[in-house]
mmCIF file of C-alpha atoms in Angstrom:
data_model
loop_
_atom_site.group_PDB
_atom_site.id
_atom_site.type_symbol
_atom_site.label_atom_id
_atom_site.label_comp_id
_atom_site.label_asym_id
_atom_site.label_seq_id
_atom_site.Cartn_x
_atom_site.Cartn_y
_atom_site.Cartn_z
ATOM 1 C CA UNK A 1 18.221 -34.989 -116.374
ATOM 2 C CA UNK A 2 19.180 -31.725 -114.725
ATOM 3 C CA UNK A 3 22.079 -32.052 -112.405
ATOM 4 C CA UNK A 4 22.015 -29.541 -109.512
ATOM 5 C CA UNK A 5 24.867 -27.138 -110.066
ATOM 6 C CA UNK A 6 24.042 -24.623 -107.393
ATOM 7 C CA UNK A 7 27.476 -24.339 -105.641
ATOM 8 C CA UNK A 8 25.983 -23.069 -102.364
ATOM 9 C CA UNK A 9 23.367 -25.817 -102.044
ATOM 10 C CA UNK A 10 25.865 -28.110 -100.295
ATOM 11 C CA UNK A 11 26.155 -25.698 -97.346
ATOM 12 C CA UNK A 12 22.485 -25.549 -96.559
ATOM 13 C CA UNK A 13 21.603 -26.670 -93.071
ATOM 14 C CA UNK A 14 18.660 -28.974 -92.874
ATOM 15 C CA UNK A 15 16.897 -30.186 -89.760
ATOM 16 C CA UNK A 16 17.090 -33.957 -89.372
ATOM 17 C CA UNK A 17 15.414 -34.076 -85.980
ATOM 18 C CA UNK A 18 13.475 -30.878 -85.136
ATOM 19 C CA UNK A 19 13.731 -29.981 -81.480
ATOM 20 C CA UNK A 20 12.311 -26.870 -79.927
ATOM 21 C CA UNK A 21 13.308 -26.016 -76.412
ATOM 22 C CA UNK A 22 12.405 -22.816 -74.542
ATOM 23 C CA UNK A 23 11.942 -20.807 -77.722
ATOM 24 C CA UNK A 24 15.371 -21.943 -79.041
ATOM 25 C CA UNK A 25 15.811 -24.027 -82.083
ATOM 26 C CA UNK A 26 17.904 -26.953 -80.921
ATOM 27 C CA UNK A 27 17.274 -29.223 -83.908
ATOM 28 C CA UNK A 28 19.643 -31.990 -84.729
ATOM 29 C CA UNK A 29 20.877 -30.801 -88.173
ATOM 30 C CA UNK A 30 23.041 -32.321 -90.816
ATOM 31 C CA UNK A 31 25.911 -30.143 -89.514
ATOM 32 C CA UNK A 32 25.464 -31.641 -86.025
ATOM 33 C CA UNK A 33 25.333 -35.066 -87.566
ATOM 34 C CA UNK A 34 28.727 -34.725 -89.194
ATOM 35 C CA UNK A 35 30.253 -33.058 -86.169
ATOM 36 C CA UNK A 36 29.018 -36.128 -84.185
ATOM 37 C CA UNK A 37 30.443 -38.504 -86.886
ATOM 38 C CA UNK A 38 33.791 -36.765 -86.667
ATOM 39 C CA UNK A 39 33.932 -36.727 -82.878
ATOM 40 C CA UNK A 40 32.696 -40.343 -82.379
ATOM 41 C CA UNK A 41 34.816 -41.537 -85.278
ATOM 42 C CA UNK A 42 37.979 -40.121 -83.765
ATOM 43 C CA UNK A 43 37.128 -41.391 -80.226
ATOM 44 C CA UNK A 44 36.088 -44.781 -81.629
ATOM 45 C CA UNK A 45 39.209 -45.172 -83.774
ATOM 46 C CA UNK A 46 41.638 -44.089 -81.061
ATOM 47 C CA UNK A 47 39.912 -46.295 -78.495
ATOM 48 C CA UNK A 48 40.138 -49.188 -80.905
ATOM 49 C CA UNK A 49 43.808 -48.415 -81.760
ATOM 50 C CA UNK A 50 44.818 -48.201 -78.133
ATOM 51 C CA UNK A 51 42.722 -51.060 -76.822
ATOM 52 C CA UNK A 52 45.356 -53.691 -77.454
ATOM 53 C CA UNK A 53 48.642 -51.963 -76.883
ATOM 54 C CA UNK A 54 51.751 -53.809 -77.994
ATOM 55 C CA UNK A 55 55.472 -53.061 -77.925
ATOM 56 C CA UNK A 56 55.602 -53.717 -81.611
ATOM 57 C CA UNK A 57 52.555 -51.738 -82.796
ATOM 58 C CA UNK A 58 50.065 -53.037 -85.273
ATOM 59 C CA UNK A 59 48.612 -50.995 -88.105
ATOM 60 C CA UNK A 60 45.956 -49.090 -86.122
ATOM 61 C CA UNK A 61 48.305 -48.487 -83.197
ATOM 62 C CA UNK A 62 51.087 -47.106 -85.445
ATOM 63 C CA UNK A 63 48.673 -44.769 -87.104
ATOM 64 C CA UNK A 64 47.484 -43.510 -83.739
ATOM 65 C CA UNK A 65 51.109 -43.136 -82.529
ATOM 66 C CA UNK A 66 52.150 -41.240 -85.642
ATOM 67 C CA UNK A 67 49.050 -39.028 -85.315
ATOM 68 C CA UNK A 68 49.796 -38.236 -81.700
ATOM 69 C CA UNK A 69 53.552 -37.776 -82.163
ATOM 70 C CA UNK A 70 52.897 -35.372 -85.076
ATOM 71 C CA UNK A 71 50.779 -33.059 -82.885
ATOM 72 C CA UNK A 72 53.109 -33.521 -79.854
ATOM 73 C CA UNK A 73 55.936 -32.568 -82.138
ATOM 74 C CA UNK A 74 54.186 -29.343 -83.227
ATOM 75 C CA UNK A 75 53.543 -28.406 -79.573
ATOM 76 C CA UNK A 76 57.072 -29.203 -78.619
ATOM 77 C CA UNK A 77 58.573 -27.214 -81.549
ATOM 78 C CA UNK A 78 56.693 -24.074 -80.536
ATOM 79 C CA UNK A 79 56.294 -24.283 -76.757
ATOM 80 C CA UNK A 80 59.111 -26.650 -75.780
ATOM 81 C CA UNK A 81 58.469 -28.287 -72.397
ATOM 82 C CA UNK A 82 55.936 -25.700 -71.165
ATOM 83 C CA UNK A 83 53.499 -26.911 -73.821
ATOM 84 C CA UNK A 84 53.055 -30.417 -72.376
ATOM 85 C CA UNK A 85 49.758 -29.680 -70.603
ATOM 86 C CA UNK A 86 48.272 -28.397 -73.904
ATOM 87 C CA UNK A 87 49.043 -31.370 -76.069
ATOM 88 C CA UNK A 88 45.574 -32.893 -75.446
ATOM 89 C CA UNK A 89 43.906 -29.575 -76.323
ATOM 90 C CA UNK A 90 45.882 -29.101 -79.537
ATOM 91 C CA UNK A 91 45.474 -32.794 -80.392
ATOM 92 C CA UNK A 92 41.699 -32.414 -80.002
ATOM 93 C CA UNK A 93 41.482 -29.306 -82.137
ATOM 94 C CA UNK A 94 43.788 -30.774 -84.800
ATOM 95 C CA UNK A 95 42.008 -34.097 -84.956
ATOM 96 C CA UNK A 96 38.485 -32.633 -85.107
ATOM 97 C CA UNK A 97 39.309 -30.125 -87.816
ATOM 98 C CA UNK A 98 41.278 -32.661 -89.881
ATOM 99 C CA UNK A 99 38.557 -35.320 -89.685
ATOM 100 C CA UNK A 100 35.706 -32.795 -90.243
ATOM 101 C CA UNK A 101 37.593 -31.413 -93.239
ATOM 102 C CA UNK A 102 38.325 -34.847 -94.689
ATOM 103 C CA UNK A 103 34.748 -36.012 -94.159
ATOM 104 C CA UNK A 104 33.677 -32.995 -96.256
ATOM 105 C CA UNK A 105 35.724 -34.427 -99.162
ATOM 106 C CA UNK A 106 33.292 -37.306 -99.596
ATOM 107 C CA UNK A 107 30.590 -36.678 -102.156
ATOM 108 C CA UNK A 108 27.217 -35.784 -100.512
ATOM 109 C CA UNK A 109 28.805 -35.310 -97.133
ATOM 110 C CA UNK A 110 28.468 -32.053 -95.243
ATOM 111 C CA UNK A 111 31.536 -30.017 -94.396
ATOM 112 C CA UNK A 112 30.975 -28.919 -90.821
ATOM 113 C CA UNK A 113 34.027 -26.606 -90.834
ATOM 114 C CA UNK A 114 32.656 -24.594 -93.759
ATOM 115 C CA UNK A 115 30.300 -22.825 -91.321
ATOM 116 C CA UNK A 116 31.394 -19.690 -89.423
ATOM 117 C CA UNK A 117 29.483 -20.874 -86.335
ATOM 118 C CA UNK A 118 31.753 -23.888 -85.971
ATOM 119 C CA UNK A 119 35.096 -22.295 -86.793
ATOM 120 C CA UNK A 120 34.479 -19.185 -84.755
ATOM 121 C CA UNK A 121 33.436 -21.218 -81.727
ATOM 122 C CA UNK A 122 36.774 -22.943 -81.960
ATOM 123 C CA UNK A 123 38.702 -19.702 -82.538
ATOM 124 C CA UNK A 124 36.974 -17.822 -79.660
ATOM 125 C CA UNK A 125 37.515 -20.779 -77.392
ATOM 126 C CA UNK A 126 41.208 -20.874 -78.241
ATOM 127 C CA UNK A 127 41.698 -17.112 -77.701
ATOM 128 C CA UNK A 128 39.562 -17.161 -74.588
ATOM 129 C CA UNK A 129 41.747 -19.922 -73.210
ATOM 130 C CA UNK A 130 44.871 -17.919 -74.088
ATOM 131 C CA UNK A 131 43.542 -14.976 -72.101
ATOM 132 C CA UNK A 132 42.526 -17.204 -69.157
ATOM 133 C CA UNK A 133 45.916 -19.041 -69.101
ATOM 134 C CA UNK A 134 47.806 -15.767 -69.552
ATOM 135 C CA UNK A 135 46.069 -14.045 -66.683
ATOM 136 C CA UNK A 136 46.174 -17.152 -64.433
ATOM 137 C CA UNK A 137 49.900 -17.774 -65.019
ATOM 138 C CA UNK A 138 51.111 -14.113 -65.196
ATOM 139 C CA UNK A 139 48.504 -11.885 -63.553
ATOM 140 C CA UNK A 140 48.933 -8.339 -64.698
ATOM 141 C CA UNK A 141 52.160 -9.183 -66.507
ATOM 142 C CA UNK A 142 49.984 -10.711 -69.187
ATOM 143 C CA UNK A 143 49.270 -7.180 -70.455
ATOM 144 C CA UNK A 144 52.946 -7.160 -71.568
ATOM 145 C CA UNK A 145 51.848 -8.865 -74.786
ATOM 146 C CA UNK A 146 50.622 -5.377 -75.789
ATOM 147 C CA UNK A 147 54.040 -3.761 -75.109
ATOM 148 C CA UNK A 148 56.821 -5.231 -77.209
ATOM 149 C CA UNK A 149 60.220 -4.760 -75.640
ATOM 150 C CA UNK A 150 62.703 -2.271 -77.007
ATOM 151 C CA UNK A 151 60.158 0.325 -78.171
ATOM 152 C CA UNK A 152 60.933 3.976 -77.288
ATOM 153 C CA UNK A 153 58.400 5.580 -74.920
ATOM 154 C CA UNK A 154 57.214 8.318 -77.234
ATOM 155 C CA UNK A 155 55.894 5.852 -79.748
ATOM 156 C CA UNK A 156 54.810 3.196 -77.255
ATOM 157 C CA UNK A 157 51.210 4.420 -76.932
ATOM 158 C CA UNK A 158 50.717 4.000 -80.704
ATOM 159 C CA UNK A 159 52.266 0.537 -80.709
ATOM 160 C CA UNK A 160 50.017 -0.496 -77.887
ATOM 161 C CA UNK A 161 46.972 0.552 -79.913
ATOM 162 C CA UNK A 162 48.289 -1.484 -82.916
ATOM 163 C CA UNK A 163 48.970 -4.432 -80.659
ATOM 164 C CA UNK A 164 45.447 -4.340 -79.264
ATOM 165 C CA UNK A 165 43.969 -4.318 -82.786
ATOM 166 C CA UNK A 166 46.298 -7.137 -83.659
ATOM 167 C CA UNK A 167 45.133 -9.196 -80.678
ATOM 168 C CA UNK A 168 41.440 -8.546 -81.456
ATOM 169 C CA UNK A 169 41.999 -9.632 -85.035
ATOM 170 C CA UNK A 170 43.365 -13.019 -84.010
ATOM 171 C CA UNK A 171 40.144 -14.903 -83.360
ATOM 172 C CA UNK A 172 38.701 -13.444 -86.546
ATOM 173 C CA UNK A 173 41.799 -14.416 -88.530
ATOM 174 C CA UNK A 174 41.852 -17.937 -86.972
ATOM 175 C CA UNK A 175 38.136 -18.626 -87.555
ATOM 176 C CA UNK A 176 37.871 -16.933 -90.903
ATOM 177 C CA UNK A 177 40.856 -18.705 -92.522
ATOM 178 C CA UNK A 178 39.471 -22.162 -91.844
ATOM 179 C CA UNK A 179 35.946 -21.289 -92.843
ATOM 180 C CA UNK A 180 36.883 -19.381 -95.950
ATOM 181 C CA UNK A 181 39.284 -22.055 -97.192
ATOM 182 C CA UNK A 182 36.742 -24.845 -96.809
ATOM 183 C CA UNK A 183 33.971 -22.751 -98.317
ATOM 184 C CA UNK A 184 36.002 -21.492 -101.282
ATOM 185 C CA UNK A 185 37.464 -24.900 -101.938
ATOM 186 C CA UNK A 186 34.129 -26.671 -102.035
ATOM 187 C CA UNK A 187 32.530 -23.963 -104.143
ATOM 188 C CA UNK A 188 35.369 -24.069 -106.701
ATOM 189 C CA UNK A 189 35.159 -27.912 -106.787
ATOM 190 C CA UNK A 190 31.409 -27.761 -107.295
ATOM 191 C CA UNK A 191 31.570 -25.172 -109.987
ATOM 192 C CA UNK A 192 34.316 -26.964 -111.964
ATOM 193 C CA UNK A 193 32.523 -30.254 -111.558
ATOM 194 C CA UNK A 194 29.320 -28.501 -112.782
ATOM 195 C CA UNK A 195 31.185 -27.670 -116.072
ATOM 196 C CA UNK A 196 31.394 -31.373 -116.945
ATOM 197 C CA UNK A 197 27.714 -32.041 -117.603
ATOM 198 C CA UNK A 198 27.271 -28.570 -119.053
ATOM 199 C CA UNK A 199 30.043 -28.932 -121.500
ATOM 200 C CA UNK A 200 29.134 -32.471 -122.329
ATOM 201 C CA UNK A 201 25.778 -31.259 -123.491
ATOM 202 C CA UNK A 202 26.814 -27.864 -124.732
ATOM 203 C CA UNK A 203 29.595 -28.857 -127.055
ATOM 204 C CA UNK A 204 28.152 -31.584 -129.249
ATOM 205 C CA UNK A 205 30.470 -30.653 -132.082
ATOM 206 C CA UNK A 206 33.501 -32.171 -130.364
ATOM 207 C CA UNK A 207 31.511 -35.112 -129.210
ATOM 208 C CA UNK A 208 29.191 -35.753 -126.291
ATOM 209 C CA UNK A 209 31.874 -36.554 -123.783
ATOM 210 C CA UNK A 210 34.874 -34.719 -125.076
ATOM 211 C CA UNK A 211 33.874 -31.321 -123.568
ATOM 212 C CA UNK A 212 33.421 -32.850 -120.133
ATOM 213 C CA UNK A 213 36.724 -34.770 -120.450
ATOM 214 C CA UNK A 214 38.646 -31.534 -120.854
ATOM 215 C CA UNK A 215 37.504 -30.401 -117.408
ATOM 216 C CA UNK A 216 37.668 -33.720 -115.610
ATOM 217 C CA UNK A 217 41.472 -33.690 -115.024
ATOM 218 C CA UNK A 218 41.161 -30.229 -113.522
ATOM 219 C CA UNK A 219 38.492 -31.416 -111.099
ATOM 220 C CA UNK A 220 40.700 -34.347 -110.126
ATOM 221 C CA UNK A 221 43.543 -31.907 -109.463
ATOM 222 C CA UNK A 222 41.393 -29.624 -107.433
ATOM 223 C CA UNK A 223 40.156 -32.599 -105.383
ATOM 224 C CA UNK A 224 43.692 -33.489 -104.597
ATOM 225 C CA UNK A 225 44.463 -29.912 -103.670
ATOM 226 C CA UNK A 226 41.425 -29.808 -101.409
ATOM 227 C CA UNK A 227 42.690 -32.869 -99.573
ATOM 228 C CA UNK A 228 46.012 -31.071 -99.002
ATOM 229 C CA UNK A 229 44.178 -27.950 -97.864
ATOM 230 C CA UNK A 230 42.051 -30.043 -95.442
ATOM 231 C CA UNK A 231 45.189 -31.224 -93.762
ATOM 232 C CA UNK A 232 46.920 -27.891 -94.036
ATOM 233 C CA UNK A 233 44.133 -25.929 -92.361
ATOM 234 C CA UNK A 234 44.098 -28.360 -89.403
ATOM 235 C CA UNK A 235 47.863 -27.987 -89.186
ATOM 236 C CA UNK A 236 47.752 -24.211 -89.368
ATOM 237 C CA UNK A 237 45.086 -24.034 -86.736
ATOM 238 C CA UNK A 238 47.090 -26.276 -84.448
ATOM 239 C CA UNK A 239 50.324 -24.367 -84.958
ATOM 240 C CA UNK A 240 48.656 -21.018 -84.366
ATOM 241 C CA UNK A 241 47.033 -22.250 -81.229
ATOM 242 C CA UNK A 242 50.505 -23.136 -79.997
ATOM 243 C CA UNK A 243 51.901 -19.765 -81.008
ATOM 244 C CA UNK A 244 49.125 -17.902 -79.161
ATOM 245 C CA UNK A 245 49.511 -20.170 -76.124
ATOM 246 C CA UNK A 246 53.166 -19.289 -76.159
ATOM 247 C CA UNK A 247 52.257 -15.602 -75.952
ATOM 248 C CA UNK A 248 50.083 -16.428 -72.967
ATOM 249 C CA UNK A 249 52.808 -18.381 -71.241
ATOM 250 C CA UNK A 250 55.569 -15.888 -71.990
ATOM 251 C CA UNK A 251 54.173 -12.439 -72.538
ATOM 252 C CA UNK A 252 56.507 -9.584 -73.503
ATOM 253 C CA UNK A 253 57.984 -11.461 -76.529
ATOM 254 C CA UNK B 1 92.997 -34.120 -86.393
ATOM 255 C CA UNK B 2 89.853 -34.942 -84.364
ATOM 256 C CA UNK B 3 88.662 -31.380 -84.967
ATOM 257 C CA UNK B 4 88.934 -31.998 -88.689
ATOM 258 C CA UNK B 5 87.082 -35.288 -88.363
ATOM 259 C CA UNK B 6 84.263 -33.708 -86.313
ATOM 260 C CA UNK B 7 83.977 -30.996 -88.941
ATOM 261 C CA UNK B 8 83.650 -33.593 -91.705
ATOM 262 C CA UNK B 9 81.072 -35.549 -89.715
ATOM 263 C CA UNK B 10 79.058 -32.386 -89.171
ATOM 264 C CA UNK B 11 79.271 -31.533 -92.843
ATOM 265 C CA UNK B 12 78.185 -34.985 -93.914
ATOM 266 C CA UNK B 13 75.342 -34.958 -91.405
ATOM 267 C CA UNK B 14 74.206 -31.541 -92.599
ATOM 268 C CA UNK B 15 74.235 -32.833 -96.163
ATOM 269 C CA UNK B 16 72.173 -35.882 -95.145
ATOM 270 C CA UNK B 17 69.742 -33.729 -93.193
ATOM 271 C CA UNK B 18 69.319 -31.434 -96.160
ATOM 272 C CA UNK B 19 68.501 -34.445 -98.390
ATOM 273 C CA UNK B 20 66.019 -36.241 -96.123
ATOM 274 C CA UNK B 21 64.072 -33.066 -95.371
ATOM 275 C CA UNK B 22 60.456 -34.113 -96.052
ATOM 276 C CA UNK B 23 59.438 -31.726 -98.827
ATOM 277 C CA UNK B 24 55.729 -32.249 -98.379
ATOM 278 C CA UNK B 25 55.621 -30.845 -94.864
ATOM 279 C CA UNK B 26 57.961 -28.080 -95.983
ATOM 280 C CA UNK B 27 55.562 -27.076 -98.684
ATOM 281 C CA UNK B 28 52.696 -27.304 -96.274
ATOM 282 C CA UNK B 29 54.538 -24.926 -93.939
ATOM 283 C CA UNK B 30 55.036 -22.435 -96.708
ATOM 284 C CA UNK B 31 51.418 -22.528 -97.745
ATOM 285 C CA UNK B 32 50.408 -22.203 -94.080
ATOM 286 C CA UNK B 33 52.499 -19.066 -93.733
ATOM 287 C CA UNK B 34 50.865 -17.666 -96.845
ATOM 288 C CA UNK B 35 47.353 -18.309 -95.587
ATOM 289 C CA UNK B 36 48.259 -16.858 -92.264
ATOM 290 C CA UNK B 37 49.537 -13.630 -93.845
ATOM 291 C CA UNK B 38 46.447 -13.132 -96.050
ATOM 292 C CA UNK B 39 43.899 -13.806 -93.359
ATOM 293 C CA UNK B 40 45.735 -11.775 -90.737
ATOM 294 C CA UNK B 41 45.727 -8.712 -93.021
ATOM 295 C CA UNK B 42 42.048 -9.041 -93.834
ATOM 296 C CA UNK B 43 41.105 -9.811 -90.257
ATOM 297 C CA UNK B 44 42.825 -6.693 -88.934
ATOM 298 C CA UNK B 45 41.042 -4.463 -91.489
ATOM 299 C CA UNK B 46 37.684 -5.989 -90.611
ATOM 300 C CA UNK B 47 38.343 -5.622 -86.904
ATOM 301 C CA UNK B 48 39.251 -1.974 -87.501
ATOM 302 C CA UNK B 49 36.083 -1.322 -89.486
ATOM 303 C CA UNK B 50 33.939 -3.174 -86.969
ATOM 304 C CA UNK B 51 35.434 -1.399 -83.971
ATOM 305 C CA UNK B 52 35.134 2.003 -85.629
ATOM 306 C CA UNK B 53 31.543 1.372 -86.609
ATOM 307 C CA UNK B 54 30.780 0.199 -83.124
ATOM 308 C CA UNK B 55 32.319 3.342 -81.534
ATOM 309 C CA UNK B 56 30.358 5.492 -83.955
ATOM 310 C CA UNK B 57 27.076 3.773 -83.024
ATOM 311 C CA UNK B 58 27.944 3.975 -79.275
ATOM 312 C CA UNK B 59 29.169 7.585 -79.005
ATOM 313 C CA UNK B 60 27.829 9.171 -82.125
ATOM 314 C CA UNK B 61 31.221 10.159 -83.517
ATOM 315 C CA UNK B 62 29.756 9.452 -86.924
ATOM 316 C CA UNK B 63 32.430 9.302 -89.584
ATOM 317 C CA UNK B 64 35.591 9.754 -87.365
ATOM 318 C CA UNK B 65 35.504 6.507 -85.386
ATOM 319 C CA UNK B 66 35.214 4.482 -88.644
ATOM 320 C CA UNK B 67 37.836 6.511 -90.409
ATOM 321 C CA UNK B 68 40.441 6.397 -87.664
ATOM 322 C CA UNK B 69 39.884 2.769 -86.688
ATOM 323 C CA UNK B 70 39.815 1.611 -90.309
ATOM 324 C CA UNK B 71 43.198 3.270 -90.875
ATOM 325 C CA UNK B 72 44.548 1.755 -87.652
ATOM 326 C CA UNK B 73 43.213 -1.609 -88.911
ATOM 327 C CA UNK B 74 45.120 -1.175 -92.139
ATOM 328 C CA UNK B 75 48.261 -0.316 -90.266
ATOM 329 C CA UNK B 76 47.805 -3.332 -88.022
ATOM 330 C CA UNK B 77 47.226 -5.545 -91.057
ATOM 331 C CA UNK B 78 50.419 -4.339 -92.696
ATOM 332 C CA UNK B 79 52.300 -4.814 -89.429
ATOM 333 C CA UNK B 80 50.967 -8.351 -89.073
ATOM 334 C CA UNK B 81 52.119 -9.182 -92.625
ATOM 335 C CA UNK B 82 55.529 -7.594 -92.152
ATOM 336 C CA UNK B 83 56.010 -9.432 -88.843
ATOM 337 C CA UNK B 84 54.969 -12.715 -90.385
ATOM 338 C CA UNK B 85 57.206 -12.125 -93.443
ATOM 339 C CA UNK B 86 60.308 -11.171 -91.444
ATOM 340 C CA UNK B 87 59.790 -14.195 -89.178
ATOM 341 C CA UNK B 88 59.494 -16.428 -92.178
ATOM 342 C CA UNK B 89 62.631 -14.838 -93.749
ATOM 343 C CA UNK B 90 64.558 -15.288 -90.480
ATOM 344 C CA UNK B 91 63.617 -19.006 -90.338
ATOM 345 C CA UNK B 92 64.624 -19.484 -93.928
ATOM 346 C CA UNK B 93 67.934 -17.795 -93.279
ATOM 347 C CA UNK B 94 68.494 -19.998 -90.258
ATOM 348 C CA UNK B 95 67.568 -23.059 -92.187
ATOM 349 C CA UNK B 96 69.830 -22.186 -95.055
ATOM 350 C CA UNK B 97 72.836 -21.611 -92.876
ATOM 351 C CA UNK B 98 72.591 -24.744 -90.714
ATOM 352 C CA UNK B 99 75.312 -26.115 -92.893
ATOM 353 C CA UNK B 100 79.066 -26.221 -92.147
ATOM 354 C CA UNK B 101 79.441 -23.054 -90.034
ATOM 355 C CA UNK B 102 76.386 -23.001 -87.865
ATOM 356 C CA UNK B 103 76.314 -25.760 -85.327
ATOM 357 C CA UNK B 104 73.503 -24.816 -83.027
ATOM 358 C CA UNK B 105 70.469 -26.811 -84.116
ATOM 359 C CA UNK B 106 68.509 -25.605 -81.026
ATOM 360 C CA UNK B 107 68.526 -22.014 -82.414
ATOM 361 C CA UNK B 108 65.653 -22.510 -84.776
ATOM 362 C CA UNK B 109 62.600 -22.643 -82.483
ATOM 363 C CA UNK B 110 60.042 -23.583 -85.020
ATOM 364 C CA UNK B 111 62.233 -25.908 -87.043
ATOM 365 C CA UNK B 112 63.688 -28.025 -84.346
ATOM 366 C CA UNK B 113 62.669 -31.413 -85.890
ATOM 367 C CA UNK B 114 66.021 -33.134 -85.474
ATOM 368 C CA UNK B 115 64.284 -36.530 -85.358
#
């Protein structure tokens, strides 16, 4: 009765529906499955919640309203009224990350956001959008994000280099944080959970179950922490998207 | 007279606001700031190393591109963290002083949840 305790096993991609097209591997994987579950779950729930709108909202409608107002509040706090066109974008990013993270908390489910490919796609899309919006709205003035105001001329060239580095590090920071948090959290959870059967077998002196019982509260605590982190990372991603969009709308700090 | 009353209403409101501040979201914000600082620092160093290595490969400046860009990456990382920390400190200061004296709730950009 060997329980698999390999902490990285849960991140392995497996092909559920092998598809080869033009030399590319376009297989439908377990990652794609959980992305699809998250996307269609969100769309399905919101469609259901808003299908029968009432002045006094029911349970599903209140949840959808709270959800929307939370994201709209984030956007409004950071971007004020300029941010209105971006509420759907931030809502989409926040909802997808939140639901994908929370789906990953179920045993035997795959965490789509624990893969760099997924998180970096979102981060690059966000930063790409910032550049496009910035250039579209401000033209050449967008380059002012590299020149903070009030810097003396003789040190400006150096500050510009640092700002360029800082700008280049944004997509990396954005994508890496989400991926690293989900990966590290799930690995820690798996390792600590793996202690339970190991200790239950390995410490027969205290009793068969006692060793495992020592670790169990810790695992429960880490599970709760991971649920918090799942929400937190979606929140951080959303708020940073707003902050970067604010740079695009108003360059030059 | 009415000045005094307004002052007292403002004081009482500030006290109420301070009490009903949802601590969960507050804690989440703090943790978010922490995560942001850490990953911003590491990302800047990685970008520096990557850029330097790329320049070395491209132009054959062998060690110098990596050395210079890695140092610039470190500088950027420290600058990112200092900027994030000073912003967080400013927000905390603003939040702390929204009591009796300070009556401009619009001043805090990030914290304007007056709902």
